[in-house]
Short mmCIF file of C-alpha atoms and ligand atoms in Angstrom, two decimals:
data_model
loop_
_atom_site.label_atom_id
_atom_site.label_comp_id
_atom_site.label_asym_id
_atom_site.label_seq_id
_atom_site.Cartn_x
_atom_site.Cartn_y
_atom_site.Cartn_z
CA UNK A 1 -94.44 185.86 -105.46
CA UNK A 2 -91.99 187.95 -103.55
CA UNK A 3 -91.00 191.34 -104.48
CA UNK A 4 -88.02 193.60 -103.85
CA UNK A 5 -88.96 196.52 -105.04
CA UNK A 6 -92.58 198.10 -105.38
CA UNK A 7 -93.43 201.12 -107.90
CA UNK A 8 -95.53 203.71 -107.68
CA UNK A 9 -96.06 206.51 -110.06
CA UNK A 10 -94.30 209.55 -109.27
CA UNK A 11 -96.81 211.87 -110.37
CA UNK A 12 -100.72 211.34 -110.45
CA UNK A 13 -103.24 213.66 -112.34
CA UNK A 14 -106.57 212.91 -112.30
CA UNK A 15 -108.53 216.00 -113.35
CA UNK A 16 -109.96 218.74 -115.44
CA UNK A 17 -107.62 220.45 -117.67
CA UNK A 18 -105.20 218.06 -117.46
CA UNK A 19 -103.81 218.09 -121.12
CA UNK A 20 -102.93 221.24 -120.95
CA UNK A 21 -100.54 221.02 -118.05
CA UNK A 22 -98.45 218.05 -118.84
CA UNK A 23 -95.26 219.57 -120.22
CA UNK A 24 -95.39 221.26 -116.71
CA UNK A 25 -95.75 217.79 -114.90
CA UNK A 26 -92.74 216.38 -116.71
CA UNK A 27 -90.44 219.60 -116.18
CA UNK A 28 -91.08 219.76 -112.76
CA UNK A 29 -90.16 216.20 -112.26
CA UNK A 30 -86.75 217.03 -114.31
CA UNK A 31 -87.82 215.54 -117.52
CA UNK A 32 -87.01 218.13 -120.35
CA UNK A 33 -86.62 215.46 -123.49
CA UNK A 34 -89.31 213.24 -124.76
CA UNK A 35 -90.84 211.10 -126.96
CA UNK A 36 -94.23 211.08 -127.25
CA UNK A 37 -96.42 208.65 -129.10
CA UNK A 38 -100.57 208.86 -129.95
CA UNK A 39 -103.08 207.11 -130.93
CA UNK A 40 -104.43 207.02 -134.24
CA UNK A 41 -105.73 210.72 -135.57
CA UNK A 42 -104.62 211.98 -131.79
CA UNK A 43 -102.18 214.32 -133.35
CA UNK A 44 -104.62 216.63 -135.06
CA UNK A 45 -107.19 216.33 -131.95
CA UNK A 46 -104.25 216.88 -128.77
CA UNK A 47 -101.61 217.69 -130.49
CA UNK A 48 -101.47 221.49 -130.47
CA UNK A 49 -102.04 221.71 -126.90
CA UNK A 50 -99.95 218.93 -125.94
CA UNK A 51 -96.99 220.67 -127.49
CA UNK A 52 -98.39 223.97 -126.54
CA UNK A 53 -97.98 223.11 -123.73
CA UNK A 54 -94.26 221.21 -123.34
CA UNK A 55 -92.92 224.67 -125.21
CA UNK A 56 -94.20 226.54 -122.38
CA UNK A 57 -92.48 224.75 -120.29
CA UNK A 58 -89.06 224.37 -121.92
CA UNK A 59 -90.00 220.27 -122.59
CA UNK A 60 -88.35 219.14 -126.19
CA UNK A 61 -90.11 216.51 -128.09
CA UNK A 62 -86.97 214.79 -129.83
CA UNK A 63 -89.70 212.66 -131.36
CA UNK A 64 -93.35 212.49 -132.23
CA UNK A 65 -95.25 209.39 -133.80
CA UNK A 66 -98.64 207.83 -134.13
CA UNK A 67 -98.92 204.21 -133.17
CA UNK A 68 -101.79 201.92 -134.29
CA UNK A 69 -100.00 198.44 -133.45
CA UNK A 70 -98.81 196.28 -130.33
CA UNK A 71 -96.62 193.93 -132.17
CA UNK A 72 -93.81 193.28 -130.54
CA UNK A 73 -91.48 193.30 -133.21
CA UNK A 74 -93.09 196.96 -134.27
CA UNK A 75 -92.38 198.05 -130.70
CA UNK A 76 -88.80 196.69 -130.34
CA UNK A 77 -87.88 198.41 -133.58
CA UNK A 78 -89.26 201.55 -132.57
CA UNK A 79 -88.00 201.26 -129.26
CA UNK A 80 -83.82 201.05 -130.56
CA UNK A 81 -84.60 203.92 -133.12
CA UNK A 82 -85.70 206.31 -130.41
CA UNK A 83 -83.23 209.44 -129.98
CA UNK A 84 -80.66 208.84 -127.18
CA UNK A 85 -81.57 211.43 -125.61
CA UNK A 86 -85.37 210.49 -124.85
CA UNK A 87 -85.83 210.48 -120.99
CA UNK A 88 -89.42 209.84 -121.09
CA UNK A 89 -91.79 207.82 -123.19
CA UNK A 90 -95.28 209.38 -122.94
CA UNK A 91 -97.73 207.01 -124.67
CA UNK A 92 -101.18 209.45 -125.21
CA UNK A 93 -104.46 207.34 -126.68
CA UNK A 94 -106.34 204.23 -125.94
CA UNK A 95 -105.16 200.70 -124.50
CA UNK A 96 -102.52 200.23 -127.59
CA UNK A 97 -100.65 202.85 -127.61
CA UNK A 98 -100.67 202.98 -124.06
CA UNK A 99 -99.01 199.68 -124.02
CA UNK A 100 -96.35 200.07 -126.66
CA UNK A 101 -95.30 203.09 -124.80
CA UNK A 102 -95.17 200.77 -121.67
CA UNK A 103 -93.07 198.54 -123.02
CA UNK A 104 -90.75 201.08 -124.19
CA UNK A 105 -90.14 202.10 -121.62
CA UNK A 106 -89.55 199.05 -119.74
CA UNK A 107 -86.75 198.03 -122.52
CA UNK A 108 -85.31 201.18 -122.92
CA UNK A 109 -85.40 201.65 -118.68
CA UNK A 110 -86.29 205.17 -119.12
CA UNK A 111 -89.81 206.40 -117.24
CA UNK A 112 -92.95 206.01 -119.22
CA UNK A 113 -95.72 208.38 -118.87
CA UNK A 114 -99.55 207.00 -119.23
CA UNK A 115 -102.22 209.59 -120.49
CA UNK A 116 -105.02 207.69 -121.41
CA UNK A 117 -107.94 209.31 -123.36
CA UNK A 118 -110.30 206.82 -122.58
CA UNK A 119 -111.51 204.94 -119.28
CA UNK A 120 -112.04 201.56 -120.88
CA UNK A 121 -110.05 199.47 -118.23
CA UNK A 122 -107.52 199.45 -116.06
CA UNK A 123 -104.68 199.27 -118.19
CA UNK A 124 -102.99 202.64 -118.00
CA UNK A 125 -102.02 201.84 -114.57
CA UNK A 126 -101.25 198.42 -114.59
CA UNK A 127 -97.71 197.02 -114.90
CA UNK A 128 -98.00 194.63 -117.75
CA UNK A 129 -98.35 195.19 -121.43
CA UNK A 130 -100.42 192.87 -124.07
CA UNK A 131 -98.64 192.79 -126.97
CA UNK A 132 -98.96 190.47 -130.31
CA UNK A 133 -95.64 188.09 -130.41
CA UNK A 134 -95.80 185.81 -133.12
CA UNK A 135 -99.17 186.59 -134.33
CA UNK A 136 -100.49 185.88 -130.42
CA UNK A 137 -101.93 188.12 -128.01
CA UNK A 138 -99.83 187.87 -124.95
CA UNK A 139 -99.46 189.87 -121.75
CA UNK A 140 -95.77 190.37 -120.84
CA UNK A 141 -94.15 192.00 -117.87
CA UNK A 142 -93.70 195.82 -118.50
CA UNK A 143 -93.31 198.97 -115.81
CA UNK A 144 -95.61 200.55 -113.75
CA UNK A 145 -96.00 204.29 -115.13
CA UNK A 146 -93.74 207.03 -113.47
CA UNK A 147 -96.67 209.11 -114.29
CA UNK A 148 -100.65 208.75 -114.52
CA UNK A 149 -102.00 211.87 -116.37
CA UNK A 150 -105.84 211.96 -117.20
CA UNK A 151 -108.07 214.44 -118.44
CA UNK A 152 -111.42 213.77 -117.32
CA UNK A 153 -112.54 216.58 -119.86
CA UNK A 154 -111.17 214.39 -122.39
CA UNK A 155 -112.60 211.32 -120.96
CA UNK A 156 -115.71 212.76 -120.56
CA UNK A 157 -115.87 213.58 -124.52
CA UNK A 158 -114.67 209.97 -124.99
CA UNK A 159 -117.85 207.48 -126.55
CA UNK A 160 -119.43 206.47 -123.87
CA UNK A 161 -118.87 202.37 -124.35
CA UNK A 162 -115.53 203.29 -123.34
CA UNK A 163 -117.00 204.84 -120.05
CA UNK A 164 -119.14 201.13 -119.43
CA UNK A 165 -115.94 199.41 -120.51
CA UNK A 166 -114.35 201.34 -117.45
CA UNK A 167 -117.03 200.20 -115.34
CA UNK A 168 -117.20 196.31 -115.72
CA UNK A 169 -113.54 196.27 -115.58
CA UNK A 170 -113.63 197.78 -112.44
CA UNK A 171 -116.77 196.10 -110.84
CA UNK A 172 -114.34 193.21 -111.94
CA UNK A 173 -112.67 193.18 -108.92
CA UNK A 174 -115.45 191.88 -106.56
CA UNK A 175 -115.16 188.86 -108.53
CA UNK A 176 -111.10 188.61 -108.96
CA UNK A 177 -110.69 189.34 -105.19
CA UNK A 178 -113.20 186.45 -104.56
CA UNK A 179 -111.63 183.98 -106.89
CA UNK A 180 -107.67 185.03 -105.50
CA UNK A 181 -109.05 184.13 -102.18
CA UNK A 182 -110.96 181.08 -102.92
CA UNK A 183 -107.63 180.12 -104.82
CA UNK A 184 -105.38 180.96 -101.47
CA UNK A 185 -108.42 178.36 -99.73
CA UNK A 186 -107.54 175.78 -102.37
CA UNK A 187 -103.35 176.10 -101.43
CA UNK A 188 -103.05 177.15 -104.75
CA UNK A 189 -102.27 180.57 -104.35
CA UNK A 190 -101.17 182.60 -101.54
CA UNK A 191 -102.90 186.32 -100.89
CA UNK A 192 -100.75 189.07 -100.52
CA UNK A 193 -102.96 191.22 -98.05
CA UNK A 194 -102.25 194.66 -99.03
CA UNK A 195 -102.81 194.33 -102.46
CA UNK A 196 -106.24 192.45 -101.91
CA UNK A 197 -107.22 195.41 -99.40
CA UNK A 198 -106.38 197.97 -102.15
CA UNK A 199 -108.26 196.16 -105.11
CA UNK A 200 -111.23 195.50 -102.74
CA UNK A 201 -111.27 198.78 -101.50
CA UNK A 202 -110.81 200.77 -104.76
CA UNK A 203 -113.79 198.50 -106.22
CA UNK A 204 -115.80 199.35 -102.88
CA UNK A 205 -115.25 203.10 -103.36
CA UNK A 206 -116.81 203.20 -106.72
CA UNK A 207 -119.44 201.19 -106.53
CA UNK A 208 -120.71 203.25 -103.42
CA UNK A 209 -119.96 206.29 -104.85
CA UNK A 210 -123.48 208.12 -105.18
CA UNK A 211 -124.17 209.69 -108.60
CA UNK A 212 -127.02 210.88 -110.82
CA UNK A 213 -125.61 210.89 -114.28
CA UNK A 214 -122.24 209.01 -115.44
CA UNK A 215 -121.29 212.52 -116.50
CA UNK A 216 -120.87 213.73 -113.57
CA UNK A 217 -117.22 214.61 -112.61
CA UNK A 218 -117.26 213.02 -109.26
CA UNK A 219 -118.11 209.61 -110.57
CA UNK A 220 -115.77 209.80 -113.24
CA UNK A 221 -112.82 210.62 -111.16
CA UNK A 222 -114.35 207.85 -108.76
CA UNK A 223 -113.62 205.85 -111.27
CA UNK A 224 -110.73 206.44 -112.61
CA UNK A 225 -109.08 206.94 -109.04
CA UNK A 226 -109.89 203.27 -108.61
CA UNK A 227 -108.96 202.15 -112.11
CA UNK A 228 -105.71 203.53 -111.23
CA UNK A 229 -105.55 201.88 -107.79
CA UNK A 230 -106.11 198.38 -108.90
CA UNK A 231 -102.95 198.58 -111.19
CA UNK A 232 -101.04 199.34 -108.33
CA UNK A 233 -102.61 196.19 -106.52
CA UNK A 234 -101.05 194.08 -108.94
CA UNK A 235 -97.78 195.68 -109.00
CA UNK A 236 -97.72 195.07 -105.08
CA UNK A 237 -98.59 191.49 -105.96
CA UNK A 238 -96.55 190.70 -108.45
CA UNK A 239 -99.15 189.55 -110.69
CA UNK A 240 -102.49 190.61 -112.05
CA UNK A 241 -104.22 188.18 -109.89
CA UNK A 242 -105.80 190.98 -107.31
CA UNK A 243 -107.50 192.29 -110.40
CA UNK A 244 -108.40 189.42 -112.88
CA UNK A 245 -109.69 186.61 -112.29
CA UNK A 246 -112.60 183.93 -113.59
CA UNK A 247 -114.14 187.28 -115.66
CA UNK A 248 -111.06 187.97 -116.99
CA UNK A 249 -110.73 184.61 -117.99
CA UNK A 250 -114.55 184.49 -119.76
CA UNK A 251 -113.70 187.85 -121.56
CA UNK A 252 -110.13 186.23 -122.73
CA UNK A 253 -111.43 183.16 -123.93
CA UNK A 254 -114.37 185.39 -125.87
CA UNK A 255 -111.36 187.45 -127.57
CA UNK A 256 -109.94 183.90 -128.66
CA UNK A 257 -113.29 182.47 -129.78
CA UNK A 258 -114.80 185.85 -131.53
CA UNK A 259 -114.31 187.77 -135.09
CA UNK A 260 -115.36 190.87 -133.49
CA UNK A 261 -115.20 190.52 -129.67
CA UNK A 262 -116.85 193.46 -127.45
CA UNK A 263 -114.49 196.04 -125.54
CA UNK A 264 -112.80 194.49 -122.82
CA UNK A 265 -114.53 195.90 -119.85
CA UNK A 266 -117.76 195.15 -121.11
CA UNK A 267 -117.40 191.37 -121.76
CA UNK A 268 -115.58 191.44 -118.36
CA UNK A 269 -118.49 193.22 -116.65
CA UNK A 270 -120.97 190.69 -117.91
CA UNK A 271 -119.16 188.34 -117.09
CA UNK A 272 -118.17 189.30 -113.28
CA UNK A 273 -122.12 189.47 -112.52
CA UNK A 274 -122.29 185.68 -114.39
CA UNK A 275 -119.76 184.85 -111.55
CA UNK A 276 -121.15 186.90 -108.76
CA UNK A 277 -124.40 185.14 -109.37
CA UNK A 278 -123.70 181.97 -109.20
CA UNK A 279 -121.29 182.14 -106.01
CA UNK A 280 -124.03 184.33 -104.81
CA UNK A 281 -121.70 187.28 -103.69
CA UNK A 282 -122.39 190.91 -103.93
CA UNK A 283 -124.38 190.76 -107.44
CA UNK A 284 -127.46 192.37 -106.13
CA UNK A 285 -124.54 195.23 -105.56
CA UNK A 286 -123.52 194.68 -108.99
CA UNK A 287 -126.41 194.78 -111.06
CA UNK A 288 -127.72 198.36 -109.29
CA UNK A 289 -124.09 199.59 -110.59
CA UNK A 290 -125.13 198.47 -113.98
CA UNK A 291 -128.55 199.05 -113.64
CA UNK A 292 -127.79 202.73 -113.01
CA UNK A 293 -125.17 203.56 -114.99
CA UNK A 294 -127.00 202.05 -118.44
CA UNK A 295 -124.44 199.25 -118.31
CA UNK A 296 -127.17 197.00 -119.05
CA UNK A 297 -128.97 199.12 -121.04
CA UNK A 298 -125.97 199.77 -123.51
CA UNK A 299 -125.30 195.46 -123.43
CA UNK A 300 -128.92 195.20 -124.74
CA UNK A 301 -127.66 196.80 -128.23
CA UNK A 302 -124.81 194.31 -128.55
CA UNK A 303 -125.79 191.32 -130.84
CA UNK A 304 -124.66 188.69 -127.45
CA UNK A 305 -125.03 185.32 -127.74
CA UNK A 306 -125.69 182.63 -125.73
CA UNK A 307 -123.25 179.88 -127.20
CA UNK A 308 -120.45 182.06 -127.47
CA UNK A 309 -120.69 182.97 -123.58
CA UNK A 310 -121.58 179.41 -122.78
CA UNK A 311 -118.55 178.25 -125.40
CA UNK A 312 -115.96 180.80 -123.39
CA UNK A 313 -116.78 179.46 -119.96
CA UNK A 314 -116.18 176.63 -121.06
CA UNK A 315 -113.03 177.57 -122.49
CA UNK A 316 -111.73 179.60 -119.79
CA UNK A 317 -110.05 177.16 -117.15
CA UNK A 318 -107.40 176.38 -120.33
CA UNK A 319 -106.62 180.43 -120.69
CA UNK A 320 -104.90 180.50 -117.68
CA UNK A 321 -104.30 176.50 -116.76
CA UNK A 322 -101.95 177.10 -114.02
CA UNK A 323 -104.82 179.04 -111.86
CA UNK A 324 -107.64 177.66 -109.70
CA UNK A 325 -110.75 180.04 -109.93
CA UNK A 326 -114.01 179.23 -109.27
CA UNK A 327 -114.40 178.30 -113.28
CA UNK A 328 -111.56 175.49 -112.71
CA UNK A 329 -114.03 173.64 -111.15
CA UNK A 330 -116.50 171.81 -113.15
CA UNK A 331 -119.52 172.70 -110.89
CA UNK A 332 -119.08 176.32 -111.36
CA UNK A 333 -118.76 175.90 -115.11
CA UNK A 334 -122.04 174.73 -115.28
CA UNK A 335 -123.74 177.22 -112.73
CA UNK A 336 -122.28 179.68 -114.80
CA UNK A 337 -123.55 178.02 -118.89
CA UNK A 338 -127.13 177.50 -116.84
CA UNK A 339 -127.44 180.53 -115.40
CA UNK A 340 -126.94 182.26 -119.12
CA UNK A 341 -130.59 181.25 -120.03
CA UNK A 342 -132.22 181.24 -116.41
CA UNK A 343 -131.46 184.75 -115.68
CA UNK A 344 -133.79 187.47 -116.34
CA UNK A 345 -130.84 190.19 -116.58
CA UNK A 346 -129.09 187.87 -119.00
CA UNK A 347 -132.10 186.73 -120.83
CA UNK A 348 -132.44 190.24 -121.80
CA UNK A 349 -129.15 191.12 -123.21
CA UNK A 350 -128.04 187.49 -124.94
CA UNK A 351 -129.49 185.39 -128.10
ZN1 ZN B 401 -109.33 194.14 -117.16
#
């Protein structure tokens, strides 16, 4: 897909303190009216310094909500009863709230700032919003954020599955970048070079990023630096194929299939090593990652099962029909179901 235009956020904060500051981000940039929506029970946690902080700086909050849903229908209401005025959406929480916000912003045309409180994937930098339309989960064209504000002090106080979340959704994109290529081999796709360099190389940074505790503020800002790059890959591409592919497509089909399916990143993780493995790229480099940040350990507690991994990869080709990753093939498919009871990593974390 061609492009005309490519955005980039305008202003990028990924650091200590962050919170604090943002009312100063958004005046300096010339935004002085907002709306600002939270996640559930974020008001009583940020709120005081949040709007601490935009009275400081002469920011007016025309509008203040929580948010607990992505229907669509919600979101379009909400979006139409917004204060004329509003020159900024700020969407402040999790992966909801950060997409209603999004798409807010993308119907109203008016910047929308991302301050995620959690590092569970790669959403809050990514230009596409999954929203329920008609009782189905569906991800729809939105804007890239005009600004990417993170706290890693809030992060950092986040649980920590949201940290391992973070981490298989970005370990993700040895296996996307594999599968966009081996799609572009097949003449079903066609690479757009820059964004495959910047997916590769923010998933590259972070998994050789030395560290001796997941605490530690340089690995956390490792990783959120490249969660925030591969959003920006698929903006440049025009679709999210730089950063999902056949793992995306195992941990979509699980969300389908189960009551109470895992966080995202950590059904994608899984699944990106089930892929590595059997196309026998970089998953020695993978399973260190997860060795040594608990990953593994933390899957272990889950109550995984075998059929419902074996029922998703079977599933997965018909998420996405229109693509050709390695799981469209039959012969992959059942490298992947086999491997699921052969492997000692898996062994140890499914039933
Ligand atoms: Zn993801």
């Amino acid at each position: 897909m061609l492009k005309d235009e490519i955005s980039i956020p305008s202003i990028l904060k990924i650091e200590s303190g962050v919170t604090a500051h943002i009312g100063d981000y958004l005046s300096n940039a010339g935004i002085t009216q907002v709306t600002i929506l939270f996640g559930n029970g974020l008001t009583a946690m940020f709120g005081d310094t949040v709007f601490d902080s935009f009275e400081r700086a002469g920011v007016k909050v025309l509008h203040h909500q929580e948010m607990d849903t992505v229907d669509f229908k919600d979101i379009t209401d909400l979006a139409f009863e917004l204060p004329n005025k509003t020159q900024a959406v700020i969407g402040m929480g999790g992966g909801k709230v950060i997409d209603a916000a999004k798409y807010i912003g993308y119907i109203l045309r008016i910047p929308f700032i991302s301050v995620p409180t959690s590092s569970s994937s790669d959403g809050f930098s990514s230009s596409s919003a999954s929203l329920i339309v008609n009782g189905h989960r569906k991800s729809l064209p939105a804007k890239m954020a005009y600004g990417i504000l993170v706290d890693t002090d809030v992060i950092k106080s986040a649980p920590v599955r949201f940290l391992y979340s973070g981490v298989g959704d970005m370990v993700a994109k040895i296996s996307s970048t594999y599968d966009w290529q081996h799609e572009e081999d097949m003449g079903y796709d066609e690479v757009n070079d820059f964004a495959f360099m910047i997916a590769k190389k923010a998933a590259n940074s972070f998994v050789r990023t030395p560290f001796e505790s997941i605490n530690e503020d340089l690995f956390l800002k490792e990783l959120l630096d490249s969660l925030a790059m591969s959003g920006i890959a698929n903006e440049i591409a025009g679709s999210s194929a730089p950063t999902s592919g056949s793992e995306h497509l195992i941990s979509h089909a699980l969300d389908q299939l189960l009551e109470h399916p895992q966080l995202h990143g950590i059904q994608v993780g899984i699944a990106t090593y089930i892929m590595c493995r059997i196309c026998d790229h970089r998953w020695k480099r993978i399973d260190t990652v997860f060795t040594k940040t608990g990953f593994w350990d933390y899957c272990a507690t889950l109550d995984l099962k075998v059929k419902d991994f074996s029922d998703a990869i079977d599933m997965a080709p018909s998420v996405k029909p229109h693509r050709h990753t390695y799981l469209h093939e039959e012969k992959y498919r059942e490298l992947a179901k086999a491997l699921l009871t052969s492997d000692e990593r898996l062994i140890a974390i499914l039933h």
